[in-house]
Tab-separated table of C-alpha atoms (C1' of nucleotides) in Angstrom:
chain	number	residue	atom	x	y	z
F	1	UNK	CA	17.245	50.269	32.894
F	2	UNK	CA	17.658	53.927	33.168
F	3	UNK	CA	14.515	55.757	34.565
F	4	UNK	CA	12.416	52.932	36.112
F	5	UNK	CA	11.948	54.189	39.665
F	6	UNK	CA	9.461	57.032	40.887
F	7	UNK	CA	7.447	57.169	37.562
F	8	UNK	CA	3.925	57.121	38.925
F	9	UNK	CA	0.930	55.658	37.389
F	10	UNK	CA	0.809	58.326	34.590
F	11	UNK	CA	4.219	57.955	33.306
F	12	UNK	CA	3.777	54.231	33.365
F	13	UNK	CA	1.024	54.164	31.189
F	14	UNK	CA	2.571	56.721	28.847
F	15	UNK	CA	5.507	54.315	28.506
F	16	UNK	CA	3.260	51.575	27.812
F	17	UNK	CA	1.509	53.419	25.104
F	18	UNK	CA	4.889	54.401	23.495
F	19	UNK	CA	6.255	50.751	23.377
F	20	UNK	CA	2.819	49.459	22.286
F	21	UNK	CA	2.986	51.641	19.361
F	22	UNK	CA	6.659	50.785	18.601
F	23	UNK	CA	6.048	47.243	18.644
F	24	UNK	CA	2.990	47.313	16.537
F	25	UNK	CA	4.795	49.455	14.023
F	26	UNK	CA	7.760	47.051	13.933
F	27	UNK	CA	5.557	44.151	13.642
F	28	UNK	CA	3.074	45.435	10.981
F	29	UNK	CA	5.817	46.855	8.718
F	30	UNK	CA	7.687	43.595	8.870
F	31	UNK	CA	4.474	41.876	7.923
F	32	UNK	CA	3.084	44.127	5.180
F	33	UNK	CA	5.906	46.460	4.161
F	34	UNK	CA	6.366	50.134	4.957
F	35	UNK	CA	3.871	51.634	2.585
F	36	UNK	CA	1.172	49.123	2.946
F	37	UNK	CA	0.892	50.227	6.650
F	38	UNK	CA	-0.829	53.492	7.715
F	39	UNK	CA	-0.655	55.288	10.856
F	40	UNK	CA	-4.094	54.568	11.347
F	41	UNK	CA	-3.286	50.728	11.096
F	42	UNK	CA	-0.684	51.120	13.755
F	43	UNK	CA	-2.924	53.055	16.046
F	44	UNK	CA	-5.531	50.648	15.774
F	45	UNK	CA	-3.124	47.630	16.547
F	46	UNK	CA	-1.969	49.593	19.625
F	47	UNK	CA	-5.452	50.584	20.770
F	48	UNK	CA	-5.277	54.145	20.640
F	49	UNK	CA	-6.581	56.847	18.188
F	50	UNK	CA	-4.431	58.055	15.180
F	51	UNK	CA	-4.373	61.462	16.715
F	52	UNK	CA	-2.694	59.966	19.955
F	53	UNK	CA	-0.228	58.183	17.654
F	54	UNK	CA	1.258	61.786	16.718
F	55	UNK	CA	1.496	62.738	20.238
F	56	UNK	CA	4.238	59.962	20.615
F	57	UNK	CA	5.869	59.924	17.273
F	58	UNK	CA	6.373	62.173	14.305
F	59	UNK	CA	5.552	59.680	11.903
F	60	UNK	CA	5.641	55.817	10.819
F	61	UNK	CA	9.240	55.865	10.572
F	62	UNK	CA	10.090	57.006	13.838
F	63	UNK	CA	7.714	54.553	15.380
F	64	UNK	CA	9.447	51.770	13.630
F	65	UNK	CA	12.796	53.073	14.897
F	66	UNK	CA	12.010	54.038	18.412
F	67	UNK	CA	14.755	56.566	18.908
F	68	UNK	CA	16.501	56.577	22.207
F	69	UNK	CA	16.844	60.235	23.127
F	70	UNK	CA	19.202	59.034	25.967
F	71	UNK	CA	21.724	57.405	23.662
F	72	UNK	CA	23.660	60.326	23.007
F	73	UNK	CA	24.370	61.675	26.502
F	74	UNK	CA	25.268	58.237	27.497
F	75	UNK	CA	27.846	57.913	24.854
F	76	UNK	CA	29.189	61.269	25.862
F	77	UNK	CA	29.346	60.116	29.595
F	78	UNK	CA	31.001	56.868	28.506
F	79	UNK	CA	33.656	58.584	26.674
F	80	UNK	CA	34.418	60.950	29.510
F	81	UNK	CA	34.438	58.308	31.969
F	82	UNK	CA	36.893	56.134	30.329
F	83	UNK	CA	40.259	55.938	32.052
F	84	UNK	CA	42.772	58.636	31.497
F	85	UNK	CA	45.462	56.590	30.233
F	86	UNK	CA	43.440	55.483	27.257
F	87	UNK	CA	43.746	57.320	23.917
F	88	UNK	CA	40.606	59.124	22.799
F	89	UNK	CA	40.177	56.537	19.954
F	90	UNK	CA	40.293	53.700	22.365
F	91	UNK	CA	37.896	55.422	24.767
F	92	UNK	CA	35.293	55.717	21.905
F	93	UNK	CA	36.015	52.104	20.902
F	94	UNK	CA	35.090	50.891	24.544
F	95	UNK	CA	32.332	53.285	24.660
F	96	UNK	CA	30.860	51.684	21.421
F	97	UNK	CA	31.163	48.176	22.720
F	98	UNK	CA	29.617	48.885	26.041
F	99	UNK	CA	26.797	50.813	24.311
F	100	UNK	CA	26.221	47.771	22.194
F	101	UNK	CA	26.149	45.372	24.784
F	102	UNK	CA	23.777	47.419	27.243
F	103	UNK	CA	21.240	47.955	24.004
F	104	UNK	CA	21.141	44.366	22.925
F	105	UNK	CA	20.563	43.126	26.367
F	106	UNK	CA	17.549	45.376	26.560
F	107	UNK	CA	15.349	43.965	23.724
F	108	UNK	CA	17.354	41.542	21.672
F	109	UNK	CA	14.525	40.209	19.724
F	110	UNK	CA	12.846	43.401	18.596
F	111	UNK	CA	16.347	44.861	17.546
F	112	UNK	CA	16.858	42.151	15.182
F	113	UNK	CA	13.353	42.438	13.569
F	114	UNK	CA	13.933	46.212	13.296
F	115	UNK	CA	17.203	45.839	11.861
F	116	UNK	CA	15.724	43.363	9.084
F	117	UNK	CA	13.106	46.021	8.214
F	118	UNK	CA	15.419	48.818	8.079
F	119	UNK	CA	17.428	46.816	5.631
F	120	UNK	CA	14.290	46.377	3.412
F	121	UNK	CA	13.519	49.964	3.401
F	122	UNK	CA	16.140	52.542	2.475
F	123	UNK	CA	13.755	55.368	3.571
F	124	UNK	CA	14.283	54.002	7.030
F	125	UNK	CA	18.071	53.766	6.732
F	126	UNK	CA	17.918	57.607	6.148
F	127	UNK	CA	16.211	58.119	9.339
F	128	UNK	CA	18.743	55.916	11.203
F	129	UNK	CA	21.390	58.075	9.874
F	130	UNK	CA	19.872	61.360	10.937
F	131	UNK	CA	19.049	59.692	14.239
F	132	UNK	CA	22.666	58.660	14.490
F	133	UNK	CA	23.627	62.226	13.584
F	134	UNK	CA	22.091	63.534	16.841
F	135	UNK	CA	23.853	60.942	18.903
F	136	UNK	CA	27.049	61.473	17.115
F	137	UNK	CA	26.923	65.158	18.019
F	138	UNK	CA	26.907	64.202	21.717
F	139	UNK	CA	29.723	61.914	21.133
F	140	UNK	CA	31.729	64.562	19.430
F	141	UNK	CA	31.266	66.980	22.316
F	142	UNK	CA	32.442	64.296	24.694
F	143	UNK	CA	35.599	63.614	22.565
F	144	UNK	CA	36.329	67.207	22.174
F	145	UNK	CA	36.045	67.771	25.987
F	146	UNK	CA	38.378	64.692	26.570
F	147	UNK	CA	41.131	65.860	24.303
F	148	UNK	CA	40.665	69.562	25.045
F	149	UNK	CA	39.726	70.457	21.341
F	150	UNK	CA	36.848	72.677	20.170
F	151	UNK	CA	33.927	70.621	19.022
F	152	UNK	CA	34.159	71.978	15.690
F	153	UNK	CA	37.798	70.911	15.116
F	154	UNK	CA	38.348	68.195	12.573
F	155	UNK	CA	39.697	65.587	15.122
F	156	UNK	CA	36.779	65.235	17.390
F	157	UNK	CA	34.389	65.447	14.405
F	158	UNK	CA	36.171	62.947	12.216
F	159	UNK	CA	36.471	60.507	15.288
F	160	UNK	CA	32.987	60.825	15.940
F	161	UNK	CA	31.983	60.432	12.251
F	162	UNK	CA	34.273	57.388	11.923
F	163	UNK	CA	32.804	55.691	14.974
F	164	UNK	CA	29.293	56.221	13.396
F	165	UNK	CA	30.768	54.556	10.335
F	166	UNK	CA	32.283	51.651	12.058
F	167	UNK	CA	28.889	51.118	13.861
F	168	UNK	CA	26.913	51.006	10.696
F	169	UNK	CA	29.197	48.671	8.972
F	170	UNK	CA	29.102	46.486	11.977
F	171	UNK	CA	25.298	46.428	11.985
F	172	UNK	CA	25.118	45.893	8.244
F	173	UNK	CA	27.445	42.813	8.415
F	174	UNK	CA	25.650	41.525	11.644
F	175	UNK	CA	22.162	41.280	9.728
F	176	UNK	CA	23.872	39.002	7.342
F	177	UNK	CA	26.220	36.643	9.215
F	178	UNK	CA	25.785	34.795	12.450
F	179	UNK	CA	28.772	36.577	14.070
F	180	UNK	CA	28.074	38.441	17.348
F	181	UNK	CA	27.734	42.060	16.848
F	182	UNK	CA	30.491	43.048	19.372
F	183	UNK	CA	32.934	41.064	17.428
F	184	UNK	CA	32.260	42.656	14.136
F	185	UNK	CA	32.284	46.059	15.818
F	186	UNK	CA	35.666	45.492	17.292
F	187	UNK	CA	36.934	44.444	14.024
F	188	UNK	CA	35.862	47.533	12.354
F	189	UNK	CA	37.134	49.833	14.955
F	190	UNK	CA	40.421	47.984	14.962
F	191	UNK	CA	40.598	48.566	11.211
F	192	UNK	CA	40.128	52.214	11.594
F	193	UNK	CA	42.854	52.358	14.407
F	194	UNK	CA	45.385	50.661	11.840
F	195	UNK	CA	44.608	53.525	9.262
F	196	UNK	CA	42.563	51.375	7.130
F	197	UNK	CA	45.465	49.412	5.774
F	198	UNK	CA	44.736	46.589	3.593
F	199	UNK	CA	44.063	43.505	5.296
F	200	UNK	CA	46.417	40.412	4.926
F	201	UNK	CA	45.185	38.013	2.366
F	202	UNK	CA	45.061	34.542	2.745
H	1	UNK	CA	30.007	68.322	-18.044
H	2	UNK	CA	29.112	64.694	-18.692
H	3	UNK	CA	26.259	64.332	-21.325
H	4	UNK	CA	26.038	67.675	-23.080
H	5	UNK	CA	26.393	66.391	-26.595
H	6	UNK	CA	23.614	64.842	-28.880
H	7	UNK	CA	20.860	65.814	-26.509
H	8	UNK	CA	18.047	67.097	-28.985
H	9	UNK	CA	15.725	70.086	-28.159
H	10	UNK	CA	13.670	67.813	-26.075
H	11	UNK	CA	16.354	66.826	-23.647
H	12	UNK	CA	17.613	70.441	-23.322
H	13	UNK	CA	14.122	71.599	-22.296
H	14	UNK	CA	14.007	68.866	-19.611
H	15	UNK	CA	17.319	69.714	-18.233
H	16	UNK	CA	16.386	73.366	-18.135
H	17	UNK	CA	13.067	72.709	-16.133
H	18	UNK	CA	15.066	70.439	-13.864
H	19	UNK	CA	17.731	73.036	-12.874
H	20	UNK	CA	15.142	75.858	-12.734
H	21	UNK	CA	13.044	73.742	-10.256
H	22	UNK	CA	16.253	73.020	-8.362
H	23	UNK	CA	17.532	76.599	-8.050
H	24	UNK	CA	14.037	77.833	-7.251
H	25	UNK	CA	13.919	75.261	-4.382
H	26	UNK	CA	17.228	76.031	-3.049
H	27	UNK	CA	16.597	79.974	-3.186
H	28	UNK	CA	13.156	79.824	-1.841
H	29	UNK	CA	14.336	77.508	1.154
H	30	UNK	CA	17.194	79.872	1.829
H	31	UNK	CA	15.017	82.772	2.058
H	32	UNK	CA	11.861	81.357	3.767
H	33	UNK	CA	12.828	78.167	5.518
H	34	UNK	CA	12.183	74.531	4.633
H	35	UNK	CA	8.493	74.485	5.890
H	36	UNK	CA	7.479	77.696	4.872
H	37	UNK	CA	8.035	76.617	1.277
H	38	UNK	CA	5.355	74.415	-0.638
H	39	UNK	CA	5.798	72.554	-3.682
H	40	UNK	CA	3.339	74.986	-5.264
H	41	UNK	CA	5.694	77.959	-4.587
H	42	UNK	CA	8.581	76.138	-6.089
H	43	UNK	CA	6.651	75.075	-9.071
H	44	UNK	CA	5.296	78.417	-9.505
H	45	UNK	CA	8.723	80.025	-9.341
H	46	UNK	CA	9.970	77.717	-12.042
H	47	UNK	CA	6.958	78.399	-14.296
H	48	UNK	CA	5.509	74.928	-14.199
H	49	UNK	CA	2.637	73.193	-12.645
H	50	UNK	CA	2.877	71.465	-9.239
H	51	UNK	CA	1.868	68.117	-10.940
H	52	UNK	CA	5.131	68.715	-13.184
H	53	UNK	CA	7.195	69.148	-10.090
H	54	UNK	CA	6.668	65.482	-9.327
H	55	UNK	CA	7.640	64.456	-12.573
H	56	UNK	CA	11.171	65.537	-11.790
H	57	UNK	CA	11.549	65.255	-7.991
H	58	UNK	CA	10.186	63.001	-5.236
H	59	UNK	CA	9.664	65.986	-3.060
H	60	UNK	CA	10.866	69.375	-1.663
H	61	UNK	CA	13.976	67.827	-0.189
H	62	UNK	CA	14.979	66.075	-3.394
H	63	UNK	CA	14.764	69.402	-5.238
H	64	UNK	CA	16.665	71.226	-2.760
H	65	UNK	CA	19.423	68.601	-2.861
H	66	UNK	CA	19.435	67.923	-6.612
H	67	UNK	CA	20.772	64.304	-6.375
H	68	UNK	CA	23.358	63.289	-8.929
H	69	UNK	CA	22.582	59.808	-10.085
H	70	UNK	CA	26.130	59.773	-11.839
H	71	UNK	CA	28.306	60.488	-8.712
H	72	UNK	CA	28.182	56.746	-7.668
H	73	UNK	CA	29.356	55.266	-11.017
H	74	UNK	CA	31.927	58.064	-11.249
H	75	UNK	CA	33.481	57.357	-7.820
H	76	UNK	CA	33.620	53.796	-8.733
H	77	UNK	CA	35.376	54.491	-11.924
H	78	UNK	CA	37.828	56.815	-10.233
H	79	UNK	CA	38.883	54.059	-7.599
H	80	UNK	CA	39.452	51.443	-10.365
H	81	UNK	CA	41.336	53.843	-12.627
H	82	UNK	CA	43.765	54.877	-10.029
H	83	UNK	CA	47.507	53.912	-10.625
H	84	UNK	CA	48.009	50.211	-9.554
H	85	UNK	CA	50.905	51.090	-7.060
H	86	UNK	CA	48.586	52.998	-4.955
H	87	UNK	CA	46.859	51.434	-1.923
H	88	UNK	CA	43.228	51.282	-1.915
H	89	UNK	CA	42.850	53.835	0.767
H	90	UNK	CA	44.984	56.276	-1.357
H	91	UNK	CA	43.064	55.572	-4.455
H	92	UNK	CA	39.763	56.465	-2.459
H	93	UNK	CA	41.663	59.601	-1.295
H	94	UNK	CA	42.525	60.683	-4.742
H	95	UNK	CA	38.948	59.786	-5.894
H	96	UNK	CA	37.473	62.036	-3.187
H	97	UNK	CA	39.571	65.014	-4.131
H	98	UNK	CA	39.011	64.734	-7.934
H	99	UNK	CA	35.198	64.228	-7.254
H	100	UNK	CA	35.130	67.360	-5.075
H	101	UNK	CA	37.093	69.465	-7.821
H	102	UNK	CA	34.723	68.479	-10.396
H	103	UNK	CA	31.492	69.167	-8.389
H	104	UNK	CA	32.745	72.568	-7.279
H	105	UNK	CA	33.870	73.683	-10.657
H	106	UNK	CA	30.370	72.925	-12.037
H	107	UNK	CA	28.332	75.265	-9.817
H	108	UNK	CA	30.165	76.734	-6.864
H	109	UNK	CA	27.853	79.297	-5.637
H	110	UNK	CA	24.604	77.024	-5.620
H	111	UNK	CA	26.742	74.434	-3.741
H	112	UNK	CA	27.677	76.597	-1.091
H	113	UNK	CA	24.122	77.850	-0.514
H	114	UNK	CA	22.805	74.473	-0.690
H	115	UNK	CA	25.238	73.368	2.273
H	116	UNK	CA	24.116	76.302	4.212
H	117	UNK	CA	20.462	75.389	3.854
H	118	UNK	CA	21.247	71.712	4.815
H	119	UNK	CA	23.040	72.794	7.900
H	120	UNK	CA	19.590	74.497	8.941
H	121	UNK	CA	17.431	71.686	8.266
H	122	UNK	CA	18.222	68.204	9.894
H	123	UNK	CA	15.611	66.819	7.785
H	124	UNK	CA	17.628	67.609	4.717
H	125	UNK	CA	20.591	66.125	6.578
H	126	UNK	CA	18.950	62.787	6.490
H	127	UNK	CA	18.379	62.975	2.832
H	128	UNK	CA	22.076	63.822	2.292
H	129	UNK	CA	22.923	60.826	4.151
H	130	UNK	CA	20.655	58.383	2.201
H	131	UNK	CA	21.766	60.039	-0.885
H	132	UNK	CA	25.365	59.619	0.156
H	133	UNK	CA	24.401	55.824	0.690
H	134	UNK	CA	23.874	55.267	-2.737
H	135	UNK	CA	27.042	56.563	-3.881
H	136	UNK	CA	28.942	54.866	-0.926
H	137	UNK	CA	27.256	51.481	-2.389
H	138	UNK	CA	28.984	52.029	-5.765
H	139	UNK	CA	32.249	53.186	-4.078
H	140	UNK	CA	32.337	49.957	-1.878
H	141	UNK	CA	31.828	47.898	-5.129
H	142	UNK	CA	34.905	49.706	-6.741
H	143	UNK	CA	36.877	49.250	-3.649
H	144	UNK	CA	36.158	45.589	-3.435
H	145	UNK	CA	36.806	44.824	-7.063
H	146	UNK	CA	40.187	46.736	-6.621
H	147	UNK	CA	41.217	44.866	-3.549
H	148	UNK	CA	39.837	41.558	-4.746
H	149	UNK	CA	37.375	41.247	-1.689
H	150	UNK	CA	33.561	40.648	-1.619
H	151	UNK	CA	31.605	43.721	-1.481
H	152	UNK	CA	30.035	42.446	1.831
H	153	UNK	CA	33.542	42.170	3.560
H	154	UNK	CA	34.212	44.456	6.415
H	155	UNK	CA	37.359	46.159	4.497
H	156	UNK	CA	35.577	47.698	1.531
H	157	UNK	CA	32.372	48.592	3.637
H	158	UNK	CA	34.415	50.162	6.252
H	159	UNK	CA	36.676	52.114	3.857
H	160	UNK	CA	33.751	53.348	1.937
H	161	UNK	CA	31.829	54.365	5.010
H	162	UNK	CA	35.063	56.126	6.271
H	163	UNK	CA	35.320	57.898	3.235
H	164	UNK	CA	31.761	59.250	3.551
H	165	UNK	CA	32.634	60.176	6.917
H	166	UNK	CA	35.715	62.241	5.910
H	167	UNK	CA	33.462	63.869	3.111
H	168	UNK	CA	30.747	64.799	5.563
H	169	UNK	CA	33.073	66.410	8.188
H	170	UNK	CA	35.057	68.291	5.507
H	171	UNK	CA	31.630	69.693	4.161
H	172	UNK	CA	30.659	70.624	7.605
H	173	UNK	CA	33.791	72.563	8.490
H	174	UNK	CA	33.959	74.196	5.078
H	175	UNK	CA	30.557	75.662	5.668
H	176	UNK	CA	31.860	77.388	8.675
H	177	UNK	CA	35.503	78.401	7.636
H	178	UNK	CA	37.081	80.030	4.693
H	179	UNK	CA	39.522	77.126	4.079
H	180	UNK	CA	39.210	75.460	0.653
H	181	UNK	CA	37.297	72.430	0.585
H	182	UNK	CA	39.918	70.276	-0.675
H	183	UNK	CA	42.493	71.207	2.049
H	184	UNK	CA	39.930	70.051	4.610
H	185	UNK	CA	39.167	67.002	2.811
H	186	UNK	CA	42.858	66.014	2.668
H	187	UNK	CA	43.183	66.739	6.331
H	188	UNK	CA	40.478	64.483	7.230
H	189	UNK	CA	41.476	61.668	5.122
H	190	UNK	CA	45.218	61.890	6.362
H	191	UNK	CA	43.942	61.727	9.740
H	192	UNK	CA	42.101	58.580	8.978
H	193	UNK	CA	45.209	57.140	7.345
H	194	UNK	CA	46.993	57.734	10.535
H	195	UNK	CA	44.551	55.560	12.431
H	196	UNK	CA	42.790	58.579	14.168
H	197	UNK	CA	45.772	59.226	16.437
H	198	UNK	CA	45.431	62.377	18.433
H	199	UNK	CA	46.737	65.301	16.650
H	200	UNK	CA	49.948	67.101	18.053
H	201	UNK	CA	48.935	70.031	20.359
H	202	UNK	CA	50.424	73.468	20.159
Z	1	DT	C1'	4.361	68.501	-46.462
Z	2	DC	C1'	1.900	65.685	-43.675
Z	3	DA	C1'	0.830	62.354	-40.406
Z	4	DC	C1'	1.976	59.668	-36.640
Z	5	DA	C1'	4.472	57.872	-32.384
Z	6	DA	C1'	6.651	59.019	-28.369
Z	7	DG	C1'	7.749	62.187	-24.923
Z	8	DT	C1'	6.172	65.916	-21.988
Z	9	DG	C1'	3.009	69.070	-19.387
Z	10	DT	C1'	-1.250	69.623	-16.986
Z	11	DG	C1'	-5.889	69.247	-14.397
Z	12	DC	C1'	-8.354	66.319	-11.406
Z	13	DA	C1'	-9.391	63.145	-7.866
Z	14	DC	C1'	-8.021	60.804	-4.070
Z	15	DG	C1'	-5.889	58.629	-0.021
Z	16	DG	C1'	-2.360	59.698	3.430
Z	17	DT	C1'	0.520	62.594	6.418
Z	18	DC	C1'	0.789	65.902	10.166
Z	19	DT	C1'	-0.832	70.023	13.039
Z	20	DG	C1'	-3.493	73.165	15.798
Z	21	DC	C1'	-7.556	73.714	18.432
Z	22	DA	C1'	-10.804	72.736	21.900
Z	23	DA	C1'	-13.650	69.514	24.227
Z	24	DA	C1'	-13.769	65.321	26.987
Z	25	DC	C1'	-11.792	62.351	30.233
Z	26	DT	C1'	-8.345	60.598	33.759
Z	27	DT	C1'	-4.995	60.902	37.465
Z	28	DG	C1'	-2.707	62.900	41.569
Z	29	DC	C1'	-3.331	65.497	45.522
Z	30	DA	C1'	-5.309	68.679	48.905
S	1	DT	C1'	-15.058	65.699	47.277
S	2	DG	C1'	-13.349	68.879	44.207
S	3	DC	C1'	-9.703	70.829	41.723
S	4	DA	C1'	-5.270	71.461	38.774
S	5	DA	C1'	-2.579	69.170	35.375
S	6	DG	C1'	-1.787	65.842	32.198
S	7	DT	C1'	-3.853	62.922	28.246
S	8	DT	C1'	-6.799	61.172	24.809
S	9	DT	C1'	-9.656	62.412	21.176
S	10	DG	C1'	-12.369	64.230	17.112
S	11	DC	C1'	-12.401	67.750	13.641
S	12	DA	C1'	-10.948	70.753	10.399
S	13	DG	C1'	-7.696	72.112	7.322
S	14	DA	C1'	-3.072	72.480	4.709
S	15	DC	C1'	0.112	69.903	2.184
S	16	DC	C1'	2.094	65.629	0.053
S	17	DG	C1'	2.455	62.499	-3.432
S	18	DT	C1'	0.435	59.247	-7.175
S	19	DG	C1'	-2.654	57.300	-10.925
S	20	DC	C1'	-5.089	58.540	-14.763
S	21	DA	C1'	-6.521	60.704	-18.906
S	22	DC	C1'	-6.191	64.247	-21.951
S	23	DA	C1'	-3.712	67.911	-24.608
S	24	DC	C1'	0.393	69.617	-26.525
S	25	DT	C1'	5.069	69.528	-28.539
S	26	DT	C1'	8.923	67.277	-30.830
S	27	DG	C1'	11.198	64.225	-33.942
S	28	DT	C1'	10.866	61.173	-38.048
S	29	DG	C1'	9.628	58.794	-41.782
S	30	DA	C1'	6.434	58.206	-45.609
DNA sequence: TCACAAGTGTGCACGGTCTGCAAACTTGCA
DNA sequence: TGCAAGTTTGCAGACCGTGCACACTTGTGA
């Protein structure tokens, strides 16, 4: 729900091809496993040539993960737009929760299947992290701007990295339980805000 | 300084070849950039055949990073061996600092060059993360055991992930400043322990 | 001393990944 | 209708990574 207006017939078809490739990649890998699926398979399933595949994605992994280039700027904007009375940590917390809500609303089923595939293929996990790195960089920039520190200061870097950590942990737990993602994410973020103190035991 | 005794001539040569390949990889990539260096180049510089290269490393990236399979178990042991009166977070803090000290003492110059190379090649960053993931898993197991929670509970997962985040931030800052790594790492860990509260301004 | 088992290095072949290039083809617009 | 710009595609080529078979080295026990 970001750039749907004034796209023209050209852009529309491009977007269609891209999502067709992405969906095919997730489905095929879920069915046959990552290294029993070739770029040729994915292209065929999406009805384009293998060469065209590489016009859209850098490789199999990218197609499965379908990285969102707007996620970084969005997080940055969210952090900067948060009410001024909130602490930076609280602003990041809210930004994370809002982002998760928006992402899931977009394409819930695909997301879940994607996560399942990622859990089964450590190679994909690596790509997720490096993708998260790009987002994290923008997030760090937003935090730095908000608190008035340079972007290479420990505080913005660490808050950004911690946000990434909380996100990953929430995702990991989500894949194994029935608890809603936003609950798990809030739990993780709150734990960070309390200095990682040991939780009370039953 | 872990398994140097009773190695035999066989094992010694194997280790030599491995480090020769690793060093050649770091040096060549530092000189010419990651994708202007082929496996053939690295093998030639180390005096072995390209086929042999793949007996040691899964690819260029692995050779550059020289992953340490013992790092995970070591961290786990450190966390479990920490004095009982320490909190889990403090135990992790000490384990991190001890690990850094040991690693750097081992081969300081290579480490620094490696980090510089990694900063310039996001692809390598991805591998660092996935490598860190393996270590993190062990660390999480240690934390879980120490505090008596299951390893898939939020607390151990998050503390492990946060430790990884602090480590990465410290490394990133270290590559850009003259501050000793252990100081940066302590700063980051303390910031986490204080709930990521905004630091005092000058 | 010798021979043999196990471990290590190497060449070869093969399928897969990814890129550059140039030739079609399609779309948007005058 | 016709042109400019964008998209798809095939082709060639470099590189990656693995399986396999064979040569060579090392350690060991007869």
